[in-house]
XYZ file of C-alpha atoms in Angstrom:
533
model
C 114.230 47.101 7.701
C 117.977 47.694 7.308
C 117.205 50.021 4.420
C 114.768 52.000 6.564
C 117.342 52.443 9.346
C 119.895 53.608 6.777
C 117.543 56.309 5.502
C 116.910 57.580 9.010
C 120.665 57.790 9.630
C 121.193 59.519 6.306
C 118.691 62.205 7.212
C 120.494 62.907 10.481
C 123.759 63.190 8.546
C 122.104 65.605 6.154
C 121.300 68.047 8.934
C 124.998 68.313 9.758
C 126.030 68.920 6.173
C 127.023 65.360 5.277
C 124.396 64.850 2.564
C 124.091 66.985 -0.531
C 120.766 68.747 -0.938
C 119.236 70.378 -4.017
C 120.002 74.046 -4.593
C 116.598 75.320 -3.564
C 117.983 78.829 -3.221
C 117.759 79.163 -6.996
C 113.993 78.862 -7.228
C 112.004 81.128 -9.564
C 110.209 82.742 -6.632
C 113.391 83.927 -4.981
C 114.914 84.983 -8.272
C 111.842 87.149 -8.806
C 112.018 88.696 -5.339
C 108.896 87.103 -3.831
C 108.588 87.510 -0.090
C 109.471 84.199 1.567
C 106.478 84.256 3.883
C 104.170 84.342 0.859
C 105.756 81.378 -0.928
C 104.927 77.859 0.290
C 107.371 75.120 -0.683
C 105.852 71.647 -0.698
C 107.262 68.182 -1.425
C 104.507 66.063 -3.028
C 104.134 62.311 -2.680
C 105.293 61.793 -6.276
C 106.274 63.584 -9.450
C 103.533 65.389 -11.355
C 104.135 63.627 -14.657
C 100.685 64.035 -16.189
C 98.627 67.084 -15.145
C 95.374 66.060 -16.883
C 92.993 64.585 -14.245
C 90.743 63.064 -16.915
C 93.541 61.310 -18.790
C 95.190 59.861 -15.656
C 93.890 58.575 -12.319
C 97.193 59.224 -10.515
C 96.548 60.680 -7.059
C 99.171 63.398 -7.514
C 97.340 64.583 -10.655
C 94.085 64.782 -8.688
C 95.829 66.791 -5.954
C 97.067 69.170 -8.645
C 93.597 69.350 -10.197
C 91.902 70.565 -7.027
C 94.211 73.588 -7.027
C 93.622 74.538 -10.657
C 90.039 73.576 -11.462
C 86.866 73.909 -9.430
C 83.925 71.520 -9.192
C 80.147 71.762 -9.281
C 79.911 69.815 -6.005
C 82.636 68.939 -3.490
C 82.849 66.525 -0.540
C 82.899 67.782 3.035
C 84.441 65.860 5.950
C 81.375 63.618 6.259
C 81.722 62.753 2.542
C 78.498 64.603 1.831
C 78.556 66.411 -1.537
C 78.009 70.149 -1.075
C 77.409 72.840 -3.669
C 80.713 74.345 -4.791
C 80.555 76.165 -8.141
C 76.778 75.929 -8.008
C 74.429 78.447 -6.462
C 71.638 75.915 -6.574
C 70.506 72.539 -7.915
C 66.962 71.211 -8.242
C 65.336 68.146 -9.754
C 62.018 67.663 -11.515
C 59.245 65.700 -9.837
C 60.058 62.626 -11.914
C 63.790 62.997 -11.024
C 64.747 62.919 -14.704
C 65.836 66.550 -15.011
C 68.531 68.257 -12.973
C 68.565 72.061 -13.178
C 71.910 73.571 -12.189
C 72.715 77.252 -11.645
C 76.280 78.565 -11.426
C 77.074 81.090 -8.730
C 78.109 84.647 -9.524
C 81.677 85.742 -10.070
C 83.193 82.534 -11.460
C 86.111 83.391 -13.762
C 88.696 81.297 -15.536
C 92.350 82.198 -15.095
C 92.350 83.955 -18.478
C 89.599 86.305 -17.263
C 86.767 84.673 -19.195
C 83.568 83.913 -17.255
C 82.641 80.314 -16.530
C 79.624 79.500 -18.674
C 77.125 76.673 -18.753
C 78.634 75.628 -22.107
C 82.024 75.116 -20.407
C 80.472 72.867 -17.790
C 78.607 70.813 -20.388
C 81.778 70.278 -22.423
C 83.745 69.365 -19.287
C 81.118 66.860 -18.185
C 81.014 65.294 -21.651
C 84.780 64.704 -21.667
C 84.809 63.415 -18.071
C 81.955 60.980 -18.809
C 84.067 59.203 -21.413
C 86.715 58.117 -18.877
C 85.146 58.062 -15.404
C 83.148 54.995 -14.359
C 80.273 56.922 -12.803
C 80.422 59.335 -15.714
C 80.052 56.448 -18.142
C 77.017 55.267 -16.221
C 75.464 58.738 -16.367
C 76.194 58.897 -20.113
C 74.453 55.562 -20.649
C 71.185 56.972 -19.272
C 71.584 60.527 -20.551
C 69.127 62.143 -22.953
C 70.970 65.428 -23.278
C 72.674 68.304 -21.527
C 71.590 71.773 -22.582
C 72.366 75.339 -21.600
C 69.381 77.479 -20.686
C 71.517 80.582 -20.086
C 75.180 81.438 -19.588
C 74.829 80.510 -15.909
C 72.257 77.733 -16.055
C 72.025 74.306 -17.646
C 70.023 71.109 -17.441
C 70.925 67.426 -17.382
C 68.070 65.345 -18.794
C 68.092 61.621 -18.000
C 66.268 58.542 -19.243
C 66.328 57.069 -15.749
C 66.731 58.741 -12.330
C 70.303 58.979 -11.066
C 70.137 60.127 -7.426
C 73.928 59.780 -7.027
C 74.627 62.626 -9.460
C 76.008 65.035 -6.797
C 78.320 62.319 -5.480
C 79.492 61.488 -8.997
C 80.249 65.101 -9.881
C 82.016 65.708 -6.563
C 84.510 62.950 -7.332
C 87.386 64.447 -9.314
C 85.124 66.063 -11.921
C 86.620 69.441 -12.823
C 85.268 72.271 -14.972
C 87.480 73.472 -17.837
C 86.968 76.015 -20.622
C 84.963 74.443 -23.452
C 87.828 74.770 -25.937
C 90.076 72.690 -23.641
C 87.356 70.228 -22.705
C 86.873 69.598 -26.442
C 90.158 67.617 -26.353
C 89.649 63.904 -26.967
C 89.299 62.222 -23.565
C 92.001 59.736 -24.552
C 94.463 62.508 -25.402
C 96.156 64.746 -22.828
C 95.250 68.403 -22.701
C 98.071 70.865 -23.332
C 96.518 73.963 -21.742
C 95.808 74.082 -18.017
C 93.383 76.935 -17.425
C 90.778 76.511 -14.720
C 88.717 78.642 -12.374
C 90.160 77.238 -9.149
C 91.994 79.159 -6.421
C 95.425 78.723 -8.043
C 96.849 79.235 -11.535
C 99.168 76.518 -12.838
C 102.386 78.130 -14.076
C 102.837 75.915 -17.114
C 106.128 77.498 -18.189
C 107.741 76.591 -14.854
C 106.610 72.975 -14.797
C 109.484 70.520 -15.216
C 108.373 66.913 -14.844
C 110.628 65.194 -12.334
C 111.714 68.467 -10.745
C 109.028 71.016 -9.920
C 105.631 72.560 -10.502
C 104.495 76.025 -9.462
C 101.171 77.725 -8.804
C 100.158 81.354 -8.276
C 97.150 82.632 -6.362
C 94.140 83.309 -8.594
C 93.550 86.923 -7.618
C 90.010 87.049 -9.004
C 88.800 83.836 -7.399
C 85.581 84.327 -5.430
C 85.335 81.814 -2.562
C 82.113 80.534 -1.077
C 80.970 82.037 2.197
C 80.460 78.750 4.092
C 83.310 77.374 6.236
C 85.876 75.049 4.645
C 85.406 71.330 5.201
C 87.567 68.809 3.358
C 87.296 69.815 -0.349
C 84.100 71.840 0.175
C 83.336 75.349 1.354
C 85.413 78.501 1.269
C 88.822 78.298 -0.407
C 90.681 81.212 1.152
C 94.189 81.523 -0.254
C 96.664 83.266 2.058
C 99.890 82.725 0.081
C 100.942 84.192 -3.256
C 102.626 81.134 -4.621
C 102.988 77.389 -4.021
C 105.974 75.451 -5.319
C 105.943 71.676 -5.578
C 109.521 70.403 -5.352
C 110.088 66.780 -6.316
C 112.439 64.975 -3.926
C 112.346 61.208 -4.492
C 114.820 60.543 -1.688
C 112.956 60.723 1.649
C 116.089 61.474 3.682
C 116.935 64.458 1.512
C 113.378 65.751 1.795
C 113.383 65.385 5.589
C 116.698 67.213 5.816
C 115.362 70.050 3.680
C 112.365 70.367 6.007
C 114.619 70.462 9.062
C 116.726 73.293 7.638
C 113.703 75.278 6.448
C 114.416 74.881 2.730
C 110.915 73.454 2.357
C 107.769 74.141 4.357
C 105.640 71.023 4.021
C 106.487 67.388 3.385
C 103.409 65.457 2.302
C 104.570 61.953 3.157
C 107.669 61.680 5.338
C 109.141 58.214 5.591
C 107.695 56.517 8.674
C 111.102 55.771 10.205
C 111.977 59.473 10.037
C 108.931 60.644 11.993
C 110.482 60.352 15.494
C 113.461 62.417 14.389
C 111.235 65.041 12.784
C 109.135 65.282 15.946
C 112.291 66.062 17.904
C 113.309 68.823 15.496
C 112.687 72.390 16.588
C 110.371 74.322 14.282
C 108.979 71.088 12.777
C 105.552 69.604 13.553
C 104.047 66.249 12.559
C 100.265 66.120 12.132
C 97.833 63.279 11.506
C 95.492 65.158 9.155
C 94.690 62.200 6.892
C 90.896 62.033 6.832
C 90.351 58.533 5.404
C 93.756 56.933 4.970
C 94.885 54.901 1.984
C 94.329 51.332 0.903
C 97.124 49.600 -0.952
C 96.604 46.986 -3.634
C 98.582 44.611 -5.826
C 97.075 44.966 -9.301
C 97.218 42.264 -11.966
C 97.000 42.458 -15.739
C 93.933 40.316 -16.401
C 94.262 40.746 -20.146
C 97.657 39.058 -20.618
C 99.292 35.827 -19.390
C 100.135 34.717 -16.815
C 97.685 36.563 -14.524
C 94.738 36.057 -16.841
C 94.603 32.712 -15.001
C 92.470 33.162 -11.889
C 94.253 30.415 -9.935
C 97.568 32.234 -10.283
C 96.000 35.359 -8.808
C 94.535 33.214 -6.033
C 98.025 31.874 -5.331
C 99.324 35.374 -4.688
C 96.402 36.132 -2.370
C 96.986 32.856 -0.522
C 100.402 33.896 0.797
C 100.097 37.700 0.815
C 100.533 39.112 4.331
C 99.074 42.514 5.115
C 101.331 42.655 8.165
C 104.398 42.399 5.917
C 103.105 44.995 3.490
C 102.230 47.509 6.201
C 105.534 46.981 8.005
C 107.348 47.780 4.762
C 105.326 50.963 4.243
C 105.028 52.353 7.786
C 107.279 50.201 9.973
C 106.260 47.417 12.385
C 103.554 48.187 14.949
C 102.866 51.622 13.485
C 99.929 53.506 15.042
C 99.015 54.654 11.509
C 98.111 51.240 10.060
C 94.963 49.110 10.045
C 94.693 45.393 9.387
C 93.069 43.088 8.475
C 91.308 44.992 5.709
C 89.012 43.592 3.058
C 88.166 45.449 -0.117
C 86.277 48.327 1.522
C 87.655 51.195 3.596
C 87.348 50.399 7.323
C 84.724 52.478 9.076
C 82.682 53.166 5.934
C 79.194 51.655 5.462
C 80.173 48.756 3.181
C 83.099 47.474 5.280
C 82.364 43.895 6.381
C 83.932 40.582 7.443
C 82.679 38.360 4.605
C 85.370 35.949 3.432
C 88.044 37.564 5.591
C 89.617 34.182 6.280
C 91.223 34.663 2.855
C 93.178 37.507 4.485
C 93.503 36.333 8.083
C 93.970 32.569 7.607
C 97.281 30.742 7.660
C 99.582 31.724 4.798
C 99.958 28.337 3.134
C 102.868 28.245 0.680
C 102.298 24.620 -0.288
C 98.659 25.290 -1.155
C 99.677 28.400 -3.060
C 102.249 26.501 -5.133
C 99.577 23.913 -5.909
C 97.413 26.726 -7.278
C 100.359 27.908 -9.379
C 100.655 24.450 -10.928
C 96.889 24.206 -11.516
C 96.899 27.621 -13.209
C 99.003 26.265 -16.064
C 101.901 28.577 -15.335
C 105.070 27.204 -16.924
C 107.813 29.663 -16.068
C 106.703 32.472 -18.386
C 108.369 35.819 -17.750
C 106.231 38.370 -15.955
C 106.959 42.060 -15.461
C 106.547 43.662 -12.031
C 106.746 47.459 -12.245
C 108.091 49.394 -9.228
C 108.288 53.201 -8.825
C 111.646 54.108 -7.287
C 110.544 57.710 -6.680
C 107.379 56.753 -4.733
C 108.560 55.246 -1.402
C 105.291 53.714 -0.209
C 104.520 52.038 -3.527
C 108.125 51.017 -3.965
C 107.915 49.272 -0.567
C 104.757 47.423 -1.665
C 106.509 46.348 -4.866
C 109.511 44.978 -2.977
C 107.279 42.812 -0.786
C 105.419 41.635 -3.883
C 108.682 40.694 -5.576
C 109.675 38.528 -2.613
C 106.226 36.940 -2.632
C 106.483 36.071 -6.345
C 109.947 34.612 -5.767
C 108.543 32.329 -3.056
C 105.937 31.104 -5.523
C 108.639 30.291 -8.062
C 107.463 32.877 -10.609
C 109.864 34.180 -13.244
C 109.825 37.859 -12.325
C 111.445 40.706 -14.209
C 111.560 43.566 -11.707
C 111.351 46.838 -13.635
C 112.428 49.715 -11.382
C 111.367 52.997 -12.947
C 109.983 56.408 -12.061
C 106.282 56.838 -11.302
C 105.629 58.877 -14.440
C 107.017 56.126 -16.667
C 105.055 53.508 -14.733
C 101.716 55.199 -15.274
C 102.548 55.560 -18.944
C 103.442 51.873 -19.272
C 100.454 50.596 -17.324
C 98.229 51.924 -20.134
C 99.822 49.409 -22.545
C 97.681 46.397 -23.401
C 100.535 44.644 -25.196
C 102.282 41.439 -24.037
C 105.392 41.904 -21.910
C 107.705 41.238 -24.856
C 106.158 44.233 -26.601
C 106.359 46.675 -23.715
C 103.434 45.484 -21.640
C 103.313 44.551 -17.962
C 101.990 41.909 -15.575
C 101.685 43.425 -12.094
C 102.141 46.685 -10.192
C 101.302 48.091 -6.762
C 99.375 51.235 -6.039
C 97.151 52.826 -3.416
C 94.090 55.014 -3.294
C 92.463 57.342 -0.815
C 89.899 55.872 1.508
C 86.971 57.481 -0.269
C 87.814 55.773 -3.575
C 87.563 52.391 -1.825
C 84.361 53.154 0.022
C 81.754 52.243 -2.597
C 81.540 50.512 -5.993
C 80.645 53.691 -7.839
C 84.123 55.160 -7.419
C 86.188 52.016 -6.776
C 87.898 51.794 -10.154
C 89.963 48.721 -9.261
C 86.723 46.802 -8.674
C 85.091 47.565 -12.000
C 84.780 44.370 -14.019
C 84.008 45.874 -17.413
C 86.957 44.286 -19.214
C 88.299 46.521 -22.019
C 86.552 49.534 -20.467
C 87.801 48.812 -16.954
C 90.683 50.431 -15.096
C 94.294 49.434 -15.864
C 94.512 45.670 -15.568
C 91.158 45.318 -17.346
C 89.434 43.024 -14.866
C 86.570 41.287 -16.694
C 83.715 40.048 -14.515
C 80.065 40.086 -15.620
C 79.174 38.869 -12.120
C 80.862 41.860 -10.463
C 79.219 44.253 -12.917
C 75.810 42.733 -12.133
C 76.406 43.320 -8.423
C 77.502 46.902 -9.095
C 74.360 47.477 -11.168
C 72.259 46.131 -8.322
C 74.055 48.417 -5.852
C 73.111 51.480 -7.902
C 69.471 50.409 -7.822
C 69.417 49.288 -4.173
C 66.529 50.915 -2.303
C 68.278 51.339 1.056
C 71.559 51.068 2.944
C 70.816 47.538 4.200
C 70.478 46.346 0.611
C 73.699 48.113 -0.352
C 75.520 46.473 2.553
C 74.282 43.025 1.553
C 75.605 43.640 -1.946
C 78.874 44.910 -0.475
C 79.354 41.555 1.251
C 78.648 39.696 -1.982
C 81.121 41.862 -3.872
C 83.811 41.209 -1.280
C 83.256 37.446 -1.482
C 83.444 37.573 -5.272
C 86.594 39.707 -5.158
C 88.295 37.147 -2.908
C 87.365 34.439 -5.430
C 88.233 36.211 -8.692
C 91.027 38.374 -7.201
C 90.939 41.567 -9.289
C 93.645 42.739 -6.874
C 95.190 41.809 -3.542
C 94.406 44.268 -0.689
C 97.545 45.090 1.302
C 95.966 46.900 4.267
C 95.328 50.526 5.145
C 97.597 53.277 6.419
C 97.291 56.934 7.255
C 100.033 59.287 6.123
C 100.968 61.968 8.673
C 102.379 65.168 7.244
C 105.404 67.092 8.442
C 105.552 70.886 8.304
C 107.455 73.855 9.556
C 105.730 75.216 12.652
C 105.326 78.532 10.844
C 102.767 76.861 8.544
C 99.378 76.711 10.243
C 95.778 76.014 9.321
C 96.286 72.942 7.114
C 92.869 71.360 6.769
C 92.070 67.805 7.813
C 91.214 66.345 4.438
C 91.448 63.419 2.060
C 94.306 65.090 0.157
C 96.715 68.030 0.661
C 94.822 71.315 0.321
C 96.529 74.670 -0.071
C 93.752 77.021 0.924
C 92.972 78.172 4.481
C 96.599 77.635 5.581
C 98.985 80.448 6.480
C 102.746 80.750 6.472
C 103.996 83.007 9.247
């Protein structure tokens, strides 16, 4: 808490000239003479290190993707998938054939029309990495174009969740780009979305820039979350990376930036008192934090060691570190599912709410066979919320007597390293903290941290045939009551096997200049509909 008070004081100093700020006056937009009211300057939650939304699951990459690429379906505020690039979608009587028709006027940024062949190639690449995509692929007969604007998906078994699957971070790329191996990063970023990514101006760790796609044809229905009309009212958006929250807040106060995605919680009262600055709670579903283990390597391949961490983890401590004590933006206790969504339940919640028993936890450490082996805890210094989670986790591991090497690094390096399956002495890792939007924790189809498919699972490679059997049953459940019963069983199993430790939920208010209006209430920052006066 002393650190948080220091940052708040530093931001106040910055407004009076006591803290150096980046030379934002030398941005490409101003050098090129762009009108200031048509250029939106935004500080994202983290550095855009990897702009390929298939290769990485980083939230900042998904936020980038929604600007550049469009989707066949998109979620509205009720989390209902609505037609986006599609003019229509029908199914055969036996539900084995989906017939999809693209709407008129869809063009890629290079002027080429979006064709059915592009969508088929994009879906094929996405299916290799996405969990729901892999499930579709397993029961797929074929995908075939019937015209430039129409194609069919032919299945071996009905898959009624197809619209939901394709609305979840599934983006359409030109076929030549989508032909890139799904386990290799693309090097060309051409989409058909409302903004063009200015690849030549992207400097990882510093900035990214986007220009309005002049030939983008929006839908006619009203915008709602990621769905509906995407009306772009600015010429250019610049993402400016500012890892230090006090510096970012100071830049917002002086008007050097227009929108701060995630201001530090302790700085919110000061920002609310600043003329020409507004703080809005536009976060549709909040975020759930987790402590993720490497199940593939010692020492956390031992279930009892993971149980020991859960036994003394305090959601109150985690949320206080992220948002401050008694914040109105936090929710606890939280199980594995997003509060307020259909699968949220109280099964096994004594594992979260019961007494934090250090003696019992140390007994579990001993029973796990742990013998002082070095473990690597990765922490992103340029991602304040996740860095706060990592600091609490470090203290927790110290209390358990674990031999922790605390690796403080940038977020881009962390997401590169977390892909390593090597032991720690060969560049691998043991534990890291992350968070995901509330939708991604709302059901087992999209909850990557819950997938128990071992080598094919999300980073950490949780291996649980029992969890996979429950997920299979959820897909085939005939009604919501059956799904909810399975959701309780999955939560109980997660508290036993501990694929991760849930750290609670928080909503992230945004801070903006009052001249920026019309920001949509959504599950991520969206750059259409808004205006800069």
